[in-house]
Amino acid sequence: METPRRHYLLPTPAGAYFAAAAQAEDRLRGFIRLLFAQPTAPAWNDEDDGFVRRLASVGWIQYLDAPRCAPRDTIETALQSLLPPLSGNRCAVLADAHGFHLAGTGFSTAQAESLAALSADLASLYNRHRRLIGQDLRMYGSAWSIPDAAGHSQIGFWPLYVGSHRFVLILAGVPHLNQPELVDLVWLLHQRYGPLASALPAIADSTLAG
């Protein structure tokens, strides 16, 4: 009998954004977050991946032929290469929930610090009007942007949730979130700040892959 082909699982940029854009807990986000908790993309055999195949069909999981490791640089060093490709203007900032500037590129230090502080104010504004946005208007998401007259984003604020931590990705120009750098950014944040998981196959088989 032919040995099942082994693949390695990694979220796609769309899967990374889906898992990080909200604090909601469900089995889809849970599985993707569990992948990000691993330092290396885990192996998965074809015969075991009924649930995973459904995630792949909607574009949230990709199959790799070889394992990949999470970024191993310090977070300060890694962000300098991960942030620019996500912005149409190559100007980006990563801020924390308190409005502190963690890293940035393309902006002056003063601009980055002001944008980080603004991101915290926008989060407070969203929280005050969450019911109107979500329940009354049925608009799901907590990102904010300032568009030009044509409707193109001049600057956007994209929350990223990792465990109990909230970050904001601030991007000037058109956002380029469908990039592998977003996967590495979310992976790096999970490795640094997320609750690490062990024994992925056992957890997935028993609770997620049914």
Tab-separated table of C-alpha atoms in Angstrom:
chain	number	residue	atom	x	y	z
A	1	MET	CA	0.000	0.000	0.000
A	2	GLU	CA	1.285	3.433	-0.932
A	3	THR	CA	2.493	5.524	1.981
A	4	PRO	CA	0.367	8.671	2.418
A	5	ARG	CA	2.150	11.781	1.235
A	6	ARG	CA	3.238	14.033	4.065
A	7	HIS	CA	2.471	17.722	3.912
A	8	TYR	CA	3.258	20.555	6.267
A	9	LEU	CA	0.554	22.979	7.283
A	10	LEU	CA	0.815	26.739	7.391
A	11	PRO	CA	-1.930	29.370	7.428
A	12	THR	CA	-2.291	31.539	4.333
A	13	PRO	CA	-2.307	35.354	4.613
A	14	ALA	CA	-6.124	35.198	4.555
A	15	GLY	CA	-6.081	32.579	7.317
A	16	ALA	CA	-3.640	34.613	9.384
A	17	TYR	CA	-5.848	37.687	9.121
A	18	PHE	CA	-9.016	35.690	9.885
A	19	ALA	CA	-7.451	34.268	13.047
A	20	ALA	CA	-5.951	37.547	14.273
A	21	ALA	CA	-8.585	40.124	13.298
A	22	ALA	CA	-10.989	39.216	16.127
A	23	GLN	CA	-10.819	37.856	19.663
A	24	ALA	CA	-13.677	35.449	18.940
A	25	GLU	CA	-13.061	31.819	19.870
A	26	ASP	CA	-14.271	29.107	17.507
A	27	ARG	CA	-12.848	25.880	16.169
A	28	LEU	CA	-11.671	27.426	12.886
A	29	ARG	CA	-9.714	30.232	14.509
A	30	GLY	CA	-8.602	27.844	17.224
A	31	PHE	CA	-6.970	25.497	14.749
A	32	ILE	CA	-5.182	28.280	12.882
A	33	ARG	CA	-3.936	29.751	16.164
A	34	LEU	CA	-2.741	26.320	17.172
A	35	LEU	CA	-0.605	26.177	14.033
A	36	PHE	CA	0.908	29.548	14.908
A	37	ALA	CA	1.722	28.239	18.373
A	38	GLN	CA	4.164	25.755	16.814
A	39	PRO	CA	7.747	26.907	16.094
A	40	THR	CA	7.781	24.765	12.922
A	41	ALA	CA	4.979	24.052	10.461
A	42	PRO	CA	3.645	20.651	11.589
A	43	ALA	CA	3.434	17.578	9.388
A	44	TRP	CA	0.026	16.281	8.358
A	45	ASN	CA	-0.854	13.146	6.385
A	46	ASP	CA	-3.475	13.206	3.657
A	47	GLU	CA	-5.552	10.502	5.321
A	48	ASP	CA	-5.959	12.589	8.484
A	49	ASP	CA	-6.919	15.936	7.045
A	50	GLY	CA	-10.694	15.959	6.531
A	51	PHE	CA	-11.111	19.071	8.652
A	52	VAL	CA	-7.929	20.636	7.323
A	53	ARG	CA	-9.059	20.026	3.748
A	54	ARG	CA	-12.101	22.203	4.430
A	55	LEU	CA	-9.869	24.995	5.726
A	56	ALA	CA	-7.695	24.689	2.619
A	57	SER	CA	-10.740	24.852	0.340
A	58	VAL	CA	-11.651	28.306	1.674
A	59	GLY	CA	-8.058	29.515	1.388
A	60	TRP	CA	-7.102	29.695	5.059
A	61	ILE	CA	-4.562	26.841	5.161
A	62	GLN	CA	-1.841	25.950	2.666
A	63	TYR	CA	0.019	22.677	2.189
A	64	LEU	CA	3.805	22.915	2.030
A	65	ASP	CA	6.135	20.241	0.654
A	66	ALA	CA	8.818	21.075	3.231
A	67	PRO	CA	8.634	22.381	6.793
A	68	ARG	CA	9.012	26.073	7.557
A	69	CYS	CA	10.110	27.658	10.797
A	70	ALA	CA	8.771	30.742	12.493
A	71	PRO	CA	10.952	33.859	12.150
A	72	ARG	CA	13.922	33.462	14.457
A	73	ASP	CA	15.227	37.030	14.544
A	74	THR	CA	14.432	39.247	17.473
A	75	ILE	CA	11.037	40.870	17.098
A	76	GLU	CA	12.673	44.279	16.645
A	77	THR	CA	14.864	43.020	13.784
A	78	ALA	CA	12.165	40.907	12.127
A	79	LEU	CA	9.618	43.732	12.024
A	80	GLN	CA	11.942	45.911	9.993
A	81	SER	CA	11.641	43.464	7.082
A	82	LEU	CA	8.073	42.275	7.686
A	83	LEU	CA	6.302	45.644	7.870
A	84	PRO	CA	7.243	47.437	4.596
A	85	PRO	CA	5.703	44.895	2.142
A	86	LEU	CA	2.318	45.230	3.894
A	87	SER	CA	1.941	48.910	2.948
A	88	GLY	CA	1.439	50.340	-0.524
A	89	ASN	CA	3.705	53.220	0.507
A	90	ARG	CA	6.055	50.966	2.512
A	91	CYS	CA	5.169	53.029	5.577
A	92	ALA	CA	3.909	50.998	8.530
A	93	VAL	CA	3.771	50.979	12.321
A	94	LEU	CA	3.019	48.252	14.838
A	95	ALA	CA	1.482	49.544	18.069
A	96	ASP	CA	0.293	47.865	21.241
A	97	ALA	CA	-3.082	48.182	22.957
A	98	HIS	CA	-1.867	51.106	25.075
A	99	GLY	CA	-0.883	53.188	22.079
A	100	PHE	CA	2.858	52.604	22.339
A	101	HIS	CA	4.911	52.425	19.158
A	102	LEU	CA	6.670	49.035	18.986
A	103	ALA	CA	8.230	49.286	15.530
A	104	GLY	CA	7.851	51.316	12.397
A	105	THR	CA	9.199	52.007	8.954
A	106	GLY	CA	8.809	54.973	6.614
A	107	PHE	CA	7.531	57.345	9.301
A	108	SER	CA	9.499	59.657	11.538
A	109	THR	CA	9.646	58.636	15.180
A	110	ALA	CA	7.267	61.466	16.094
A	111	GLN	CA	4.783	60.425	13.404
A	112	ALA	CA	4.945	56.765	14.460
A	113	GLU	CA	4.355	57.656	18.103
A	114	SER	CA	1.395	59.896	17.228
A	115	LEU	CA	-0.170	57.225	15.004
A	116	ALA	CA	0.264	54.628	17.735
A	117	ALA	CA	-1.508	56.905	20.208
A	118	LEU	CA	-4.278	57.519	17.665
A	119	SER	CA	-4.749	53.746	17.291
A	120	ALA	CA	-5.559	53.482	21.005
A	121	ASP	CA	-8.121	56.289	20.712
A	122	LEU	CA	-9.768	54.526	17.766
A	123	ALA	CA	-9.975	51.318	19.775
A	124	SER	CA	-11.742	53.201	22.560
A	125	LEU	CA	-14.121	54.757	20.023
A	126	TYR	CA	-14.889	51.338	18.544
A	127	ASN	CA	-15.588	49.852	21.958
A	128	ARG	CA	-18.067	52.636	22.765
A	129	HIS	CA	-19.968	52.043	19.520
A	130	ARG	CA	-19.509	48.288	19.164
A	131	ARG	CA	-23.236	47.578	19.488
A	132	LEU	CA	-24.191	50.049	16.759
A	133	ILE	CA	-21.538	48.731	14.381
A	134	GLY	CA	-22.035	45.027	15.004
A	135	GLN	CA	-25.668	44.543	15.982
A	136	ASP	CA	-27.494	47.464	14.382
A	137	LEU	CA	-25.470	47.961	11.209
A	138	ARG	CA	-24.203	44.355	11.021
A	139	MET	CA	-20.731	45.452	10.052
A	140	TYR	CA	-18.217	42.967	11.381
A	141	GLY	CA	-14.674	44.135	11.920
A	142	SER	CA	-12.822	46.722	13.957
A	143	ALA	CA	-10.413	48.167	11.379
A	144	TRP	CA	-10.522	51.891	10.602
A	145	SER	CA	-9.195	53.853	7.634
A	146	ILE	CA	-9.027	57.383	6.243
A	147	PRO	CA	-9.883	57.169	2.518
A	148	ASP	CA	-9.278	59.656	-0.264
A	149	ALA	CA	-12.034	60.964	-2.539
A	150	ALA	CA	-11.855	57.798	-4.654
A	151	GLY	CA	-12.352	55.597	-1.609
A	152	HIS	CA	-8.746	54.352	-1.478
A	153	SER	CA	-7.192	54.090	1.950
A	154	GLN	CA	-4.648	56.773	2.759
A	155	ILE	CA	-3.957	55.188	6.127
A	156	GLY	CA	-5.584	52.258	7.894
A	157	PHE	CA	-5.581	50.778	11.396
A	158	TRP	CA	-5.855	46.984	11.536
A	159	PRO	CA	-6.206	45.307	14.965
A	160	LEU	CA	-4.395	42.008	15.478
A	161	TYR	CA	-5.294	39.860	18.506
A	162	VAL	CA	-2.797	37.359	19.892
A	163	GLY	CA	-3.930	35.582	23.026
A	164	SER	CA	-4.815	38.271	25.545
A	165	HIS	CA	-2.794	40.894	23.669
A	166	ARG	CA	-4.068	43.422	21.142
A	167	PHE	CA	-1.830	45.024	18.544
A	168	VAL	CA	-2.601	47.476	15.754
A	169	LEU	CA	-0.991	47.334	12.333
A	170	ILE	CA	-0.990	50.858	10.883
A	171	LEU	CA	-0.494	50.968	7.117
A	172	ALA	CA	-0.128	53.968	4.822
A	173	GLY	CA	-1.545	53.701	1.326
A	174	VAL	CA	-3.261	50.638	-0.087
A	175	PRO	CA	-2.940	47.734	2.388
A	176	HIS	CA	-1.161	44.664	1.019
A	177	LEU	CA	-2.373	42.116	3.539
A	178	ASN	CA	-2.328	39.210	1.083
A	179	GLN	CA	1.425	38.811	1.504
A	180	PRO	CA	3.517	36.062	3.133
A	181	GLU	CA	4.937	38.708	5.470
A	182	LEU	CA	1.555	38.898	7.209
A	183	VAL	CA	1.779	35.179	7.973
A	184	ASP	CA	5.252	35.628	9.424
A	185	LEU	CA	4.167	38.691	11.402
A	186	VAL	CA	1.233	36.912	13.059
A	187	TRP	CA	3.396	33.817	13.593
A	188	LEU	CA	6.128	35.895	15.207
A	189	LEU	CA	3.632	37.597	17.525
A	190	HIS	CA	2.176	34.232	18.561
A	191	GLN	CA	5.636	32.868	19.282
A	192	ARG	CA	6.467	35.902	21.410
A	193	TYR	CA	3.136	36.716	23.067
A	194	GLY	CA	0.673	33.875	22.443
A	195	PRO	CA	-0.054	30.910	24.708
A	196	LEU	CA	2.146	28.168	23.308
A	197	ALA	CA	0.563	24.777	22.550
A	198	SER	CA	2.175	21.344	22.422
A	199	ALA	CA	1.244	18.020	20.853
A	200	LEU	CA	-0.628	19.550	17.936
A	201	PRO	CA	-1.829	16.269	16.346
A	202	ALA	CA	-3.346	14.981	19.583
A	203	ILE	CA	-5.196	18.218	20.260
A	204	ALA	CA	-6.348	18.555	16.691
A	205	ASP	CA	-7.581	14.965	16.403
A	206	SER	CA	-9.552	15.103	19.623
A	207	THR	CA	-11.064	18.578	19.560
A	208	LEU	CA	-10.717	20.223	16.182
A	209	ALA	CA	-10.579	17.770	13.338
A	210	GLY	CA	-13.872	16.038	13.788
